[in-house]
Tab-separated table of C-alpha atoms in Angstrom:
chain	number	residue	atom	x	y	z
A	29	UNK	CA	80.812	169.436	22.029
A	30	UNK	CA	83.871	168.642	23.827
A	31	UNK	CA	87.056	171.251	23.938
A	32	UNK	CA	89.110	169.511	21.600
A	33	UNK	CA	86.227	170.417	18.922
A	34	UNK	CA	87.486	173.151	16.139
A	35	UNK	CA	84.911	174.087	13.468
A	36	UNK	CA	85.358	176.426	10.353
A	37	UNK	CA	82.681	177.183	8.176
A	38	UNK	CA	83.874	178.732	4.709
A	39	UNK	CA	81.251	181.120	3.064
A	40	UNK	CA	80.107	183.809	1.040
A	41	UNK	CA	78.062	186.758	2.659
A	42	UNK	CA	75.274	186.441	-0.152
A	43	UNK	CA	75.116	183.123	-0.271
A	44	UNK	CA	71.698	181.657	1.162
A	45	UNK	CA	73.244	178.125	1.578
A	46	UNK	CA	76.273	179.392	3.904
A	47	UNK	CA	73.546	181.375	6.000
A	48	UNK	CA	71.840	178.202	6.345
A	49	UNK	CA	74.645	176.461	7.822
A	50	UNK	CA	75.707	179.313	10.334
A	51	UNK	CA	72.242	179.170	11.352
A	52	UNK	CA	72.450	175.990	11.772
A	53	UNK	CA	75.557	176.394	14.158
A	54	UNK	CA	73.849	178.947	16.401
A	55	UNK	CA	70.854	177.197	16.685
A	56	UNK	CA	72.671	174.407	18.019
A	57	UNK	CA	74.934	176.644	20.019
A	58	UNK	CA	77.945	175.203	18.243
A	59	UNK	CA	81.365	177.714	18.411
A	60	UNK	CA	82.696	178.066	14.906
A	61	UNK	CA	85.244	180.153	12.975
A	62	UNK	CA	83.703	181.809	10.312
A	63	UNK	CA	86.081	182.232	7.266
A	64	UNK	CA	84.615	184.133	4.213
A	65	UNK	CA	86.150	183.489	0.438
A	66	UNK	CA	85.554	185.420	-2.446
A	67	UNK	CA	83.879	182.825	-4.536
A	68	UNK	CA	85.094	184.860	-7.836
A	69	UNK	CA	88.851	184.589	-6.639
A	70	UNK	CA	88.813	181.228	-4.569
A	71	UNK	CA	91.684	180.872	-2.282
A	72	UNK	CA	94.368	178.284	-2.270
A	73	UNK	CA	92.513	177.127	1.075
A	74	UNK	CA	89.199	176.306	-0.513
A	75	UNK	CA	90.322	174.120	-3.732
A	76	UNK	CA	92.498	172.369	-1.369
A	77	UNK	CA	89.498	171.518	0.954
A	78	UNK	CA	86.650	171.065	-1.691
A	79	UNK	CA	88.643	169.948	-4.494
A	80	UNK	CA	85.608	168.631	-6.829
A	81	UNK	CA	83.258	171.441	-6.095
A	82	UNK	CA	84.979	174.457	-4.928
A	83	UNK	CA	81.703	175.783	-3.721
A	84	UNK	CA	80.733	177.432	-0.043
A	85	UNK	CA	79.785	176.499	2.236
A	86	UNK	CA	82.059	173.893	3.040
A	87	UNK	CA	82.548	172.764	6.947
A	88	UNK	CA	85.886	171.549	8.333
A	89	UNK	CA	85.516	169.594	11.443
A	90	UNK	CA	88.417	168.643	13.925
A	91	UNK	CA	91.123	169.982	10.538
A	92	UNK	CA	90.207	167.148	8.621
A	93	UNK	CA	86.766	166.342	8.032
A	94	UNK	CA	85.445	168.289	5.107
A	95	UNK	CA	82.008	168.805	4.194
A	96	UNK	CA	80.571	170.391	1.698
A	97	UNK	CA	76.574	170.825	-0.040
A	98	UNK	CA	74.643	172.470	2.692
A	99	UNK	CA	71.649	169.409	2.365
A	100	UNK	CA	74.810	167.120	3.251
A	101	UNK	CA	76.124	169.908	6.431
A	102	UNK	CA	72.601	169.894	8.071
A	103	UNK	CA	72.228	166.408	8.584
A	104	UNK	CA	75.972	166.437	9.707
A	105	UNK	CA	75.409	169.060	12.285
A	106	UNK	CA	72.781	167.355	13.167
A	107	UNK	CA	73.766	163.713	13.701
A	108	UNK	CA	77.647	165.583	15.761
A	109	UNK	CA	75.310	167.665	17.997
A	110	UNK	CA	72.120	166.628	19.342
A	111	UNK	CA	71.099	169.516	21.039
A	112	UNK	CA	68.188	171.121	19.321
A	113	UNK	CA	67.379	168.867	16.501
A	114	UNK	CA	66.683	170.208	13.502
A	115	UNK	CA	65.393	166.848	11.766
A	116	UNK	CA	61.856	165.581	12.663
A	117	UNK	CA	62.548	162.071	15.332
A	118	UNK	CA	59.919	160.640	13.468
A	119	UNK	CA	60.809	158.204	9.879
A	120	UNK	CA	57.680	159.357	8.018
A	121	UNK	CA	58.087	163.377	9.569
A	122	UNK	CA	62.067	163.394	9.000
A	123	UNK	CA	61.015	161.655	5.166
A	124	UNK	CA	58.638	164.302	4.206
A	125	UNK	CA	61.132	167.061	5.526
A	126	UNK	CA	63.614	165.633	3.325
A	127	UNK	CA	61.198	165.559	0.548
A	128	UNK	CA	59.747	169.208	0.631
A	129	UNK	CA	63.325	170.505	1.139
A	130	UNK	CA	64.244	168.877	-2.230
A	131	UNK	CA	61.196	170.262	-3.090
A	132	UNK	CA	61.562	173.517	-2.375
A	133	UNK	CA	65.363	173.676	-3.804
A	134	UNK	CA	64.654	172.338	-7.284
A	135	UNK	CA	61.073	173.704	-7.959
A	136	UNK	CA	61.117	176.766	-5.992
A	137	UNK	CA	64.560	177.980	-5.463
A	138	UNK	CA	66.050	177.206	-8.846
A	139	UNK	CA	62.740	178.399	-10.876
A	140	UNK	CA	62.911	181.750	-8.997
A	141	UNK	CA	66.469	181.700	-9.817
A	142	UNK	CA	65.917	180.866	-13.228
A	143	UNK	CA	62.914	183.644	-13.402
A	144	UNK	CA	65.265	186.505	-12.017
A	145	UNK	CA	68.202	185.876	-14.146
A	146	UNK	CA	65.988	185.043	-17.452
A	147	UNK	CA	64.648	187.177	-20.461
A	148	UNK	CA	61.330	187.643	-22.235
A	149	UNK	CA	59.077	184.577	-22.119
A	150	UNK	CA	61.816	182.332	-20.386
A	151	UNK	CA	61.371	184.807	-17.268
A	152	UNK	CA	57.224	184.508	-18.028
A	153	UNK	CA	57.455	180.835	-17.656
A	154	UNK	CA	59.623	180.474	-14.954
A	155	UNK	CA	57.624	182.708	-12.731
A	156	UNK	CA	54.837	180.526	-13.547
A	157	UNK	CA	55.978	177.188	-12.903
A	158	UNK	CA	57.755	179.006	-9.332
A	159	UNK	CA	54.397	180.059	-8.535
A	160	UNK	CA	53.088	176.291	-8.883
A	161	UNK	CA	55.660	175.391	-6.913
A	162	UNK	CA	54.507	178.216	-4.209
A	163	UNK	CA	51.341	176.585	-4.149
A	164	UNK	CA	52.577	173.324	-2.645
A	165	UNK	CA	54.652	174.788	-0.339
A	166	UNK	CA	51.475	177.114	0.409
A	167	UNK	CA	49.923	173.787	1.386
A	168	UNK	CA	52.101	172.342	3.871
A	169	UNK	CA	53.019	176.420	5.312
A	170	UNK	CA	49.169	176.371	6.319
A	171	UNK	CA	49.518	172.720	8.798
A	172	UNK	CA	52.206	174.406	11.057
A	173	UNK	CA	51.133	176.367	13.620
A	174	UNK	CA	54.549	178.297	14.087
A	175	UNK	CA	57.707	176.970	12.620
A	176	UNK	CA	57.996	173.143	10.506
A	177	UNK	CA	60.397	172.594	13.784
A	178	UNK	CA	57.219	173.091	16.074
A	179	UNK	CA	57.699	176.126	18.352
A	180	UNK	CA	61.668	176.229	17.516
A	181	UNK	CA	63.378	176.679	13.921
A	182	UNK	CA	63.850	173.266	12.332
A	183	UNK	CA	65.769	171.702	9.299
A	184	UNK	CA	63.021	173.009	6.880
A	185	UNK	CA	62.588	175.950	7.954
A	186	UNK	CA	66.209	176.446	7.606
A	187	UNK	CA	66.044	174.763	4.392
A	188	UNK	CA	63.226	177.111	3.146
A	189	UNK	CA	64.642	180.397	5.150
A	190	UNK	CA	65.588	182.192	1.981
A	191	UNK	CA	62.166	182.824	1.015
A	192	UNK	CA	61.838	185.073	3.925
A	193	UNK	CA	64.992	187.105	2.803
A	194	UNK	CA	66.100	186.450	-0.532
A	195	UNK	CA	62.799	185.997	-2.702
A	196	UNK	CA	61.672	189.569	-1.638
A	197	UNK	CA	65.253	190.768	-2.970
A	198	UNK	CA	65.101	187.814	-5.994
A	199	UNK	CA	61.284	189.846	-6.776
A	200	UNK	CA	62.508	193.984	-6.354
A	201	UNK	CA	65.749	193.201	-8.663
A	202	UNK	CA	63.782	190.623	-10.952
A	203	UNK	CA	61.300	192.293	-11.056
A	204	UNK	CA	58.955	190.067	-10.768
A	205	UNK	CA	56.045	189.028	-8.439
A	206	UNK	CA	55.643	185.355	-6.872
A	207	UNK	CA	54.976	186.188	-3.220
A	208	UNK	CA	51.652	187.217	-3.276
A	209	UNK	CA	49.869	187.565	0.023
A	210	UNK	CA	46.477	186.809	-1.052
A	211	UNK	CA	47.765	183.837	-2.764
A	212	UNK	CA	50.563	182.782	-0.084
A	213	UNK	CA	49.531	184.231	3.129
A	214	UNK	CA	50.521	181.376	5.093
A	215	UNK	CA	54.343	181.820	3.611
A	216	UNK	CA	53.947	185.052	4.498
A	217	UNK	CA	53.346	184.873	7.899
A	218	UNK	CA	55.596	182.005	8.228
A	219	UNK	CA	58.496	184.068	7.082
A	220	UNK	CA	57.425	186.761	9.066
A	221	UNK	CA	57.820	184.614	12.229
A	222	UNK	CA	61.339	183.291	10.744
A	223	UNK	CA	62.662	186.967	9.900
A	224	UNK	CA	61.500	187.709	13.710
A	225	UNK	CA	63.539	184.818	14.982
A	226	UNK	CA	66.465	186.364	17.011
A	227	UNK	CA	68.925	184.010	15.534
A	228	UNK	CA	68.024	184.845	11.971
A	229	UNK	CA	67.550	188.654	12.316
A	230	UNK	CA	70.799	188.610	13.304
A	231	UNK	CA	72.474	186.768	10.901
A	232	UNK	CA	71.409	188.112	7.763
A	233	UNK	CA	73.426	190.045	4.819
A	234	UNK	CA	72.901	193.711	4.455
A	235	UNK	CA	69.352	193.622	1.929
A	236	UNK	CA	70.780	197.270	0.325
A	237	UNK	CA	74.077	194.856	-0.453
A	238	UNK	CA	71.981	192.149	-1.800
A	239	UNK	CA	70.017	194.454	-4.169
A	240	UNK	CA	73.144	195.821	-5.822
A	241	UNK	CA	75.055	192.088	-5.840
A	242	UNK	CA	71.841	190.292	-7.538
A	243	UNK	CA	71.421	193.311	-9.889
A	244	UNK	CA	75.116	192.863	-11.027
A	245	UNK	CA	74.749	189.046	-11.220
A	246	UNK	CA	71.073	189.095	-12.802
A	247	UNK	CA	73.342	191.737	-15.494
A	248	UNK	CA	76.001	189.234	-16.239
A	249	UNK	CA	73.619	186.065	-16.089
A	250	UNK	CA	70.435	187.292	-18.141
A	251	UNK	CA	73.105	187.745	-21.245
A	252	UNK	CA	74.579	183.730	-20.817
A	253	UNK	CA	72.110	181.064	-20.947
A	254	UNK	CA	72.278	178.194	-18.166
A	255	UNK	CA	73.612	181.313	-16.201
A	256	UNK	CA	71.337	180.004	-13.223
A	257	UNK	CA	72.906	178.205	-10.084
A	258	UNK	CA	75.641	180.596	-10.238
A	259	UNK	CA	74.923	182.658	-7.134
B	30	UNK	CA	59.333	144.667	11.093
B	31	UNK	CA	56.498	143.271	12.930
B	32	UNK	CA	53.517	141.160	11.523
B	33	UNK	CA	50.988	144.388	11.035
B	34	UNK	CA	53.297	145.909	8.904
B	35	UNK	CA	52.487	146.261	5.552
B	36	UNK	CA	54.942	147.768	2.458
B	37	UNK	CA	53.596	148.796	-1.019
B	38	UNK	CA	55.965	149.636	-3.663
B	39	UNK	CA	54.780	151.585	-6.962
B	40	UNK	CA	57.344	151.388	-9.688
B	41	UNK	CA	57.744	150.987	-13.359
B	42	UNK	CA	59.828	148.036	-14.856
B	43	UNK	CA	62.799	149.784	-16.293
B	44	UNK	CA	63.104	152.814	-13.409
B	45	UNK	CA	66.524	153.039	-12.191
B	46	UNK	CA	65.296	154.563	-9.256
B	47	UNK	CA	62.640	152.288	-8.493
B	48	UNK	CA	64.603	149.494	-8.534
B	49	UNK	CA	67.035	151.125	-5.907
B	50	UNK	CA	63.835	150.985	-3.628
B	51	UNK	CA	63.447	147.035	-4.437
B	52	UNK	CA	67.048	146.651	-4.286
B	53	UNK	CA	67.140	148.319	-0.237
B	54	UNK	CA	64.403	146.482	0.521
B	55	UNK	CA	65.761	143.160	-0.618
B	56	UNK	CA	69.303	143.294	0.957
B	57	UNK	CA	66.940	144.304	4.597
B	58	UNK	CA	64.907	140.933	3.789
B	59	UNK	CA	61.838	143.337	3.932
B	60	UNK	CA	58.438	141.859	2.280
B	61	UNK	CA	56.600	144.089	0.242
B	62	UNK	CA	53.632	144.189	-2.451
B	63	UNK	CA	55.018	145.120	-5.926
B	64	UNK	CA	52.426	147.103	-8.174
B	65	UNK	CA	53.490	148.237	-11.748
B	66	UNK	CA	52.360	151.609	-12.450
B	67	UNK	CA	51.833	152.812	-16.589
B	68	UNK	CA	53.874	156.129	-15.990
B	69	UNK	CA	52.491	156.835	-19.160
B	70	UNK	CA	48.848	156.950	-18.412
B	71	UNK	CA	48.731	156.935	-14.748
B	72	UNK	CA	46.379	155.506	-12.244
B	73	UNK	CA	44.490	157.418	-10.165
B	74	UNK	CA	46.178	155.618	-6.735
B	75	UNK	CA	49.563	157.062	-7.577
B	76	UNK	CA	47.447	160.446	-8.457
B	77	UNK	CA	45.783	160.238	-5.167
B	78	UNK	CA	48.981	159.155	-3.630
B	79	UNK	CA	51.462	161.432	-4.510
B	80	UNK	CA	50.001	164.359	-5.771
B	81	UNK	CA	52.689	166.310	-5.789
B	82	UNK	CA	54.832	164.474	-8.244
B	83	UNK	CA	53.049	161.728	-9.443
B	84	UNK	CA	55.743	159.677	-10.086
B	85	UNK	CA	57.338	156.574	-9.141
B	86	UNK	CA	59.388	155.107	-6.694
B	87	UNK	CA	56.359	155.230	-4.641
B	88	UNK	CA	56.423	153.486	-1.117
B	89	UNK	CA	53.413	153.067	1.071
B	90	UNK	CA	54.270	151.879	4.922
B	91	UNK	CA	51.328	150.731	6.209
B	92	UNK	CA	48.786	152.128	3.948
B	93	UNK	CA	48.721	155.896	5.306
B	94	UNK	CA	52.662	156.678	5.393
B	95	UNK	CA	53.328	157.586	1.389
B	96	UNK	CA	56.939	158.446	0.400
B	97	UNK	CA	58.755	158.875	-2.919
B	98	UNK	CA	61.818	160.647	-4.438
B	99	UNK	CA	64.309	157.397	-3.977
B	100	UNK	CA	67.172	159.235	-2.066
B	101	UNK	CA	64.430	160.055	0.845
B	102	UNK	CA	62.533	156.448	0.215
B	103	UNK	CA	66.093	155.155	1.009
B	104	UNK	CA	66.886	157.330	4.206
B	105	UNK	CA	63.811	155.938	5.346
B	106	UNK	CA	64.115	152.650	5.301
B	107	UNK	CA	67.116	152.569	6.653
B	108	UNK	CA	65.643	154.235	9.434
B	109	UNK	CA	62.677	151.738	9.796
B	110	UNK	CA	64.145	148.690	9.584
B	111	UNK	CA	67.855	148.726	11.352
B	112	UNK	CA	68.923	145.659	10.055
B	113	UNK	CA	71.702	145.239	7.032
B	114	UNK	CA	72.516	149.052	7.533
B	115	UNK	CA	72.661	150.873	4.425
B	116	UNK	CA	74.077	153.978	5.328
B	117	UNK	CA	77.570	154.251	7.169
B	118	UNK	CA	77.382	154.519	10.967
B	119	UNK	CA	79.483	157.566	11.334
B	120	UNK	CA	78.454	161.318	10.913
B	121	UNK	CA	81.617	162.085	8.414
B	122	UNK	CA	81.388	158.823	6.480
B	123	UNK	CA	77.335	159.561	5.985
B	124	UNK	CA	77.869	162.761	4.593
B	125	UNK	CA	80.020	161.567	2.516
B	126	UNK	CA	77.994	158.987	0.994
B	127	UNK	CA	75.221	161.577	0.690
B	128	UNK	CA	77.376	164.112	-0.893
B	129	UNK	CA	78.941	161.280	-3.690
B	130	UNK	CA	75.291	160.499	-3.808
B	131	UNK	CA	74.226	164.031	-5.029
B	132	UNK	CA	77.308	163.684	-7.067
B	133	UNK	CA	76.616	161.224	-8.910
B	134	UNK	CA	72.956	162.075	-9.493
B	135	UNK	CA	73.288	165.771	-10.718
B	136	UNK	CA	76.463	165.085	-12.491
B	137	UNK	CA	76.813	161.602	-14.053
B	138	UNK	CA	73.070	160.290	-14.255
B	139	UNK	CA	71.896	163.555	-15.515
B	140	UNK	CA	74.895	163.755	-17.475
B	141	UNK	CA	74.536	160.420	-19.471
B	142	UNK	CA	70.945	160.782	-19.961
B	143	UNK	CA	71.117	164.434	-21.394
B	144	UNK	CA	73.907	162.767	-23.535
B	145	UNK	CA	71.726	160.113	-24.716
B	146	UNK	CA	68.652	162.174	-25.538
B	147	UNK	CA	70.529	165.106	-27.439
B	148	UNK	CA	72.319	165.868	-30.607
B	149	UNK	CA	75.058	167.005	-32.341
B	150	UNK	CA	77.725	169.419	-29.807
B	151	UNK	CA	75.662	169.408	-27.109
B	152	UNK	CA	75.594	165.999	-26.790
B	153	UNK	CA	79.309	166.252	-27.214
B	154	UNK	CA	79.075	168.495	-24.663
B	155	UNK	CA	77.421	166.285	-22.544
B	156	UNK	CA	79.790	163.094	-23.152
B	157	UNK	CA	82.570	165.809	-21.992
B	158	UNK	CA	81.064	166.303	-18.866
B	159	UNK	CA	79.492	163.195	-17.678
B	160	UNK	CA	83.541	161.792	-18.651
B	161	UNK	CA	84.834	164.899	-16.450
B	162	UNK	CA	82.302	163.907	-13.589
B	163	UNK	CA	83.395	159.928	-13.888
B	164	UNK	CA	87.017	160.883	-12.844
B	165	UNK	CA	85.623	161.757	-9.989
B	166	UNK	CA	83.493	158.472	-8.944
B	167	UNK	CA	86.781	156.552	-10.663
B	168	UNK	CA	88.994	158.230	-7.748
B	169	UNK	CA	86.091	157.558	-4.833
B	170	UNK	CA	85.936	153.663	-6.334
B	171	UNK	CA	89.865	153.613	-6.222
B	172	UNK	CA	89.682	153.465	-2.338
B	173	UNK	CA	87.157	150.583	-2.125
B	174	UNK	CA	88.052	147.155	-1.639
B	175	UNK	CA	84.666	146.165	-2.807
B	176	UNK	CA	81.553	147.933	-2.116
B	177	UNK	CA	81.038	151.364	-0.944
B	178	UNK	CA	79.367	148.981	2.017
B	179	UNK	CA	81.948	147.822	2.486
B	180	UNK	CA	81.549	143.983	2.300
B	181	UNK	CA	77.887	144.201	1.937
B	182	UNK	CA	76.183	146.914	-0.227
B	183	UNK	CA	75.108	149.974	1.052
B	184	UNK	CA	74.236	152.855	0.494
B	185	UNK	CA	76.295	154.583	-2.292
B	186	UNK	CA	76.395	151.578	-4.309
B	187	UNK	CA	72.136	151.565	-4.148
B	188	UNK	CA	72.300	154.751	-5.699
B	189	UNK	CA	75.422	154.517	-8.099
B	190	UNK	CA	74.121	150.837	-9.520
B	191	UNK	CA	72.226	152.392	-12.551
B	192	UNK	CA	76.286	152.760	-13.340
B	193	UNK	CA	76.296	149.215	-13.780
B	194	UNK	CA	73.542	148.310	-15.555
B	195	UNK	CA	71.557	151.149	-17.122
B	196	UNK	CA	74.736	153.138	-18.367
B	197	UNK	CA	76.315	150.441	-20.715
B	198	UNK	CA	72.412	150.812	-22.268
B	199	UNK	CA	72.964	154.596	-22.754
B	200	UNK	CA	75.996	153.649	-24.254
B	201	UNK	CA	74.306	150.976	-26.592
B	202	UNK	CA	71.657	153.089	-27.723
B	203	UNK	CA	73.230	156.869	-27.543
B	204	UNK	CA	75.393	155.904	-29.052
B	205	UNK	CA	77.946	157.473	-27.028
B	206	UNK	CA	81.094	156.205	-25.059
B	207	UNK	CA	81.849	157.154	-21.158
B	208	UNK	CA	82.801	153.594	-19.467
B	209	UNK	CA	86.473	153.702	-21.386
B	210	UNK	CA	88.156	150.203	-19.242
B	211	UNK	CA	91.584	152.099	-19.531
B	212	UNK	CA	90.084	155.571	-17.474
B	213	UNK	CA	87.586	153.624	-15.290
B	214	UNK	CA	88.772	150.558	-14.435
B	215	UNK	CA	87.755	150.932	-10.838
B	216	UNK	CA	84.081	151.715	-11.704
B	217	UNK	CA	84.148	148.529	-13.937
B	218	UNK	CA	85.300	146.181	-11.449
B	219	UNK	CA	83.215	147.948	-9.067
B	220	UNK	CA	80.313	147.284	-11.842
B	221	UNK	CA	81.124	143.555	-12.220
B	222	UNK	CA	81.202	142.778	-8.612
B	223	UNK	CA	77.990	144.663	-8.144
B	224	UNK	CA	75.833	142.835	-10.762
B	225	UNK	CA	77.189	139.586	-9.632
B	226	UNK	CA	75.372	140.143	-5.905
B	227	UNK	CA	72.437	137.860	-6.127
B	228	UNK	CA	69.959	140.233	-4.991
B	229	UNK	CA	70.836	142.921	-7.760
B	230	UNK	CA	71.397	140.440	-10.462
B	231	UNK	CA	67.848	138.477	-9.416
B	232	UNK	CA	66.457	141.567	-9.465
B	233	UNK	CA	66.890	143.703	-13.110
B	234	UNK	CA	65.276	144.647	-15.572
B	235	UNK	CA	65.644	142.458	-19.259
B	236	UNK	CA	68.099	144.201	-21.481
B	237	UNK	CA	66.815	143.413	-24.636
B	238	UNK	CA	63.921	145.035	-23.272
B	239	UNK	CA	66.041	147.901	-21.724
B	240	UNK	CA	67.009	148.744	-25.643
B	241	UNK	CA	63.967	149.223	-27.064
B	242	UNK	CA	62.734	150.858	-24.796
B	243	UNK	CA	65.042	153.850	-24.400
B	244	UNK	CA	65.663	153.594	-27.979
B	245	UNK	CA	62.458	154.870	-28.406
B	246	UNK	CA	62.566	157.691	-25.174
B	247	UNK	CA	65.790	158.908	-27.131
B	248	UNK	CA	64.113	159.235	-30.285
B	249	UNK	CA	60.946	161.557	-28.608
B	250	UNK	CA	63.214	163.259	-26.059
B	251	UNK	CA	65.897	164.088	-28.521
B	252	UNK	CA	63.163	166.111	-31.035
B	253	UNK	CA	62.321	168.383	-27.948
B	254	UNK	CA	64.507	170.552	-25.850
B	255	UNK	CA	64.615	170.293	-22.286
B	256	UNK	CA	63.399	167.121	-22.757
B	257	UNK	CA	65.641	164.878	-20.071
B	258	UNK	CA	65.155	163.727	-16.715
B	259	UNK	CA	61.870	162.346	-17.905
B	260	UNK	CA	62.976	158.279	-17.947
C-alpha cells in the first residue's frame, strides 16, 4: 500500500458481510476509514456510491473505485494487497474455496436466515434443509487442521465466520437448534478457534445488541413473506 | 496446456450454464471430452463426482480435479490456461465484471425464469422486475463498444450470453415480453454481435428444440411453487 492509498469501507454494525470485509482489511493490515450508515435511512453518500444496490458494505478505493457485494470485495482486497492471502495459490484449492463459500451463503446462510425469520412448518423445513447443508460443511470442517487458510484465517473462513457469531444469536432468537455439537463438532471447534482469533474477537458487534436487533427484525420479517435477505 | 492434460466436461444439451463452460473453453482453444449427462435420471459418475450437487456444468481436469457451479468452473480456467484472458486484468475492472456477473444471475436470469414458470401477478411481478433489473445491464452495455471483452469476449459476456439466446425462448414460450428494442437497444446489439462470434454461434443449442423443451419445464414448474431455478 503506498501513501497516496485512501480506503473507506461503508457498513452496518450487524451486518455479517461488512464484518467480513473489515476483517478482511486487518488481516491484511490495510488502513481504512470506517464509515457506518443506517441501512433503514441510507445517506445521500451511499445511493450516490452504490446506486443499483444501495447495500453495505460497499468499498471506495483511491475516491473513485466503488465496490460493492462482499464475495466481489474479498477477491478485490485480495488481488490490491498481497500480503496475507486470503485465496488458496492453488486453481483447484482457490476453485473449491469459491465453491463452498457459495455454498455456504445460499444453503447455509440463507436457510438459517429463512428458518429464523419463518413460521410454523416453513421454520420446520428450513431448519432441516440448513442442517443438510451443516452436514457438508461438517465434511470439509473435519480436513483442516486449524483454519481453511492453514494456520492463518483465510477467504473461507472469513466467508463462513458468521457461523461462529451469528448462528448462535440466529439459534437463541430463532429459537431454533442447527449447531449441534454431537452432530457438528468439527464446526464447533473450528469456530471456536475463529472466535479466539485476535483479529476477530476484536471486531465483533456487541452479541446483547444482536439479540435485541434480530428479535426486532425476526418481529417485522416472520409477519411478510420473502422477508429473508433483509438483514 | 501440456500433452498429459486431460479435460472432461459433463453437461446437458440445453444448459445455459454448461454451455458457458464449452463456450470458455472454446475461445482458450482448450480440447476437452464432451459427455451428455440425463439430468433427469442421473448417472452414477456425476453422483460419484459431485456429490454435493449433482448437477451439471461438471469439469474434470485431469481425472482427480472435479469442479462445477459455472461462475467458479470459469474462474478456473481462466486461471489454468492464461491464454485469451477472460477476465479483465485489473483489480477494479474484475470486480466489476464479477459484481454485473452476480447481477445478472440473481436478478435477470432468475428473474426471467421465475417469470416463465409462474402465473397470473406474480409472474407480472416477475416481468416487472427482471424489466427493472435490464435497465441496469442496458446502462452497463451502453458503455461497450462491443464486448464486455472488449474486442474479444470475455468474461461478462460468457455469463450474460443466455441473454442472447435463451431469453428470446423465455419470451417465446412464457409468453412474456422483457427484450422491448426501444428500452434495450444496447443489449440487442450487444445480443446480435454476440451470436454472430463463430465460436458461440457453432456452438448452441437447436431452437426448435429449445421450445419444446422448456415448453414442457414451464408447464411442470408452473403447477408447483418454488419450483424455479431447476432448468
Amino acid at each position: 500500500m503506498t501513501n497516496q492509498e485512501e480506503v473507506k469501507l461503508l457498513g452496518f454494525w450487524v451486518s455479517p458481510f461488512v464484518r467480513r470485509v473489515e476483517w478482511a482489511l486487518k488481516l491484511k493490515g490495510v488502513e481504512f476509514e470506517y464509515i457506518e450508515e443506517d441501512v433503514f435511512n441510507k445517506s445521500p453518500l451511499l445511493l450516490q456510491l452504490n446506486p443499483v444496490h444501495q447495500k453495505v458494505p460497499c468499498l471506495v478505493y483511491n475516491d473513485n473505485k466503488v465496490i460493492s457485494e462482499s464475495f466481489v470485495i474479498l477477491e478485490f482486497i485480495d488481488e490490491i494487497w498481497k500480503q496475507n492471502p486470503l485465496l488458496p495459490q492453488d486453481p483447484h484449492d482457490r476453485a473449491k474455496a469459491r465453491f463452498w463459500a457459495k455454498f455456504a451463503e445460499e444453503k447455509v446462510f440463507e436457510g438459517a436466515w429463512n428458518a429464523l425469520c419463518s413460521l410454523g412448518e416453513e421454520k420446520e423445513r428450513a431448519v432441516k434443509l440448513t442442517i443438510e447443508a451443516m452436514e457438508h460443511i461438517e465434511g470439509e470442517m473435519k480436513r483442516i487442521d486449524y483454519f481453511f487458510g492453514g494456520e492463518s484465517i483465510g477467504y473461507l473462513d472469513i466467508i463462513m465466520g458468521w457461523m461462529a457469531y451469528w448462528l448462535p444469536v440466529f439459534e437463541e432468537v430463532g429459537p431454533i437448534k442447527i449447531l449441534d455439537p454431537l452432530r457438528f463438532p468439527a464446526t464447533i471447534a473450528w469456530a471456536n478457534r475463529f472466535l479466539d482469533h485476535h483479529v476477530i474477537k476484536d471486531n465483533l458487534p456487541p452479541r446483547d445488541k444482536m439479540i435485541v436487533y434480530f428479535h426486532n427484525r425476526r418481529e417485522v420479517l416472520s409477519s411478510i413473506s420473502h422477508g429473508w435477505l433483509k438483514i
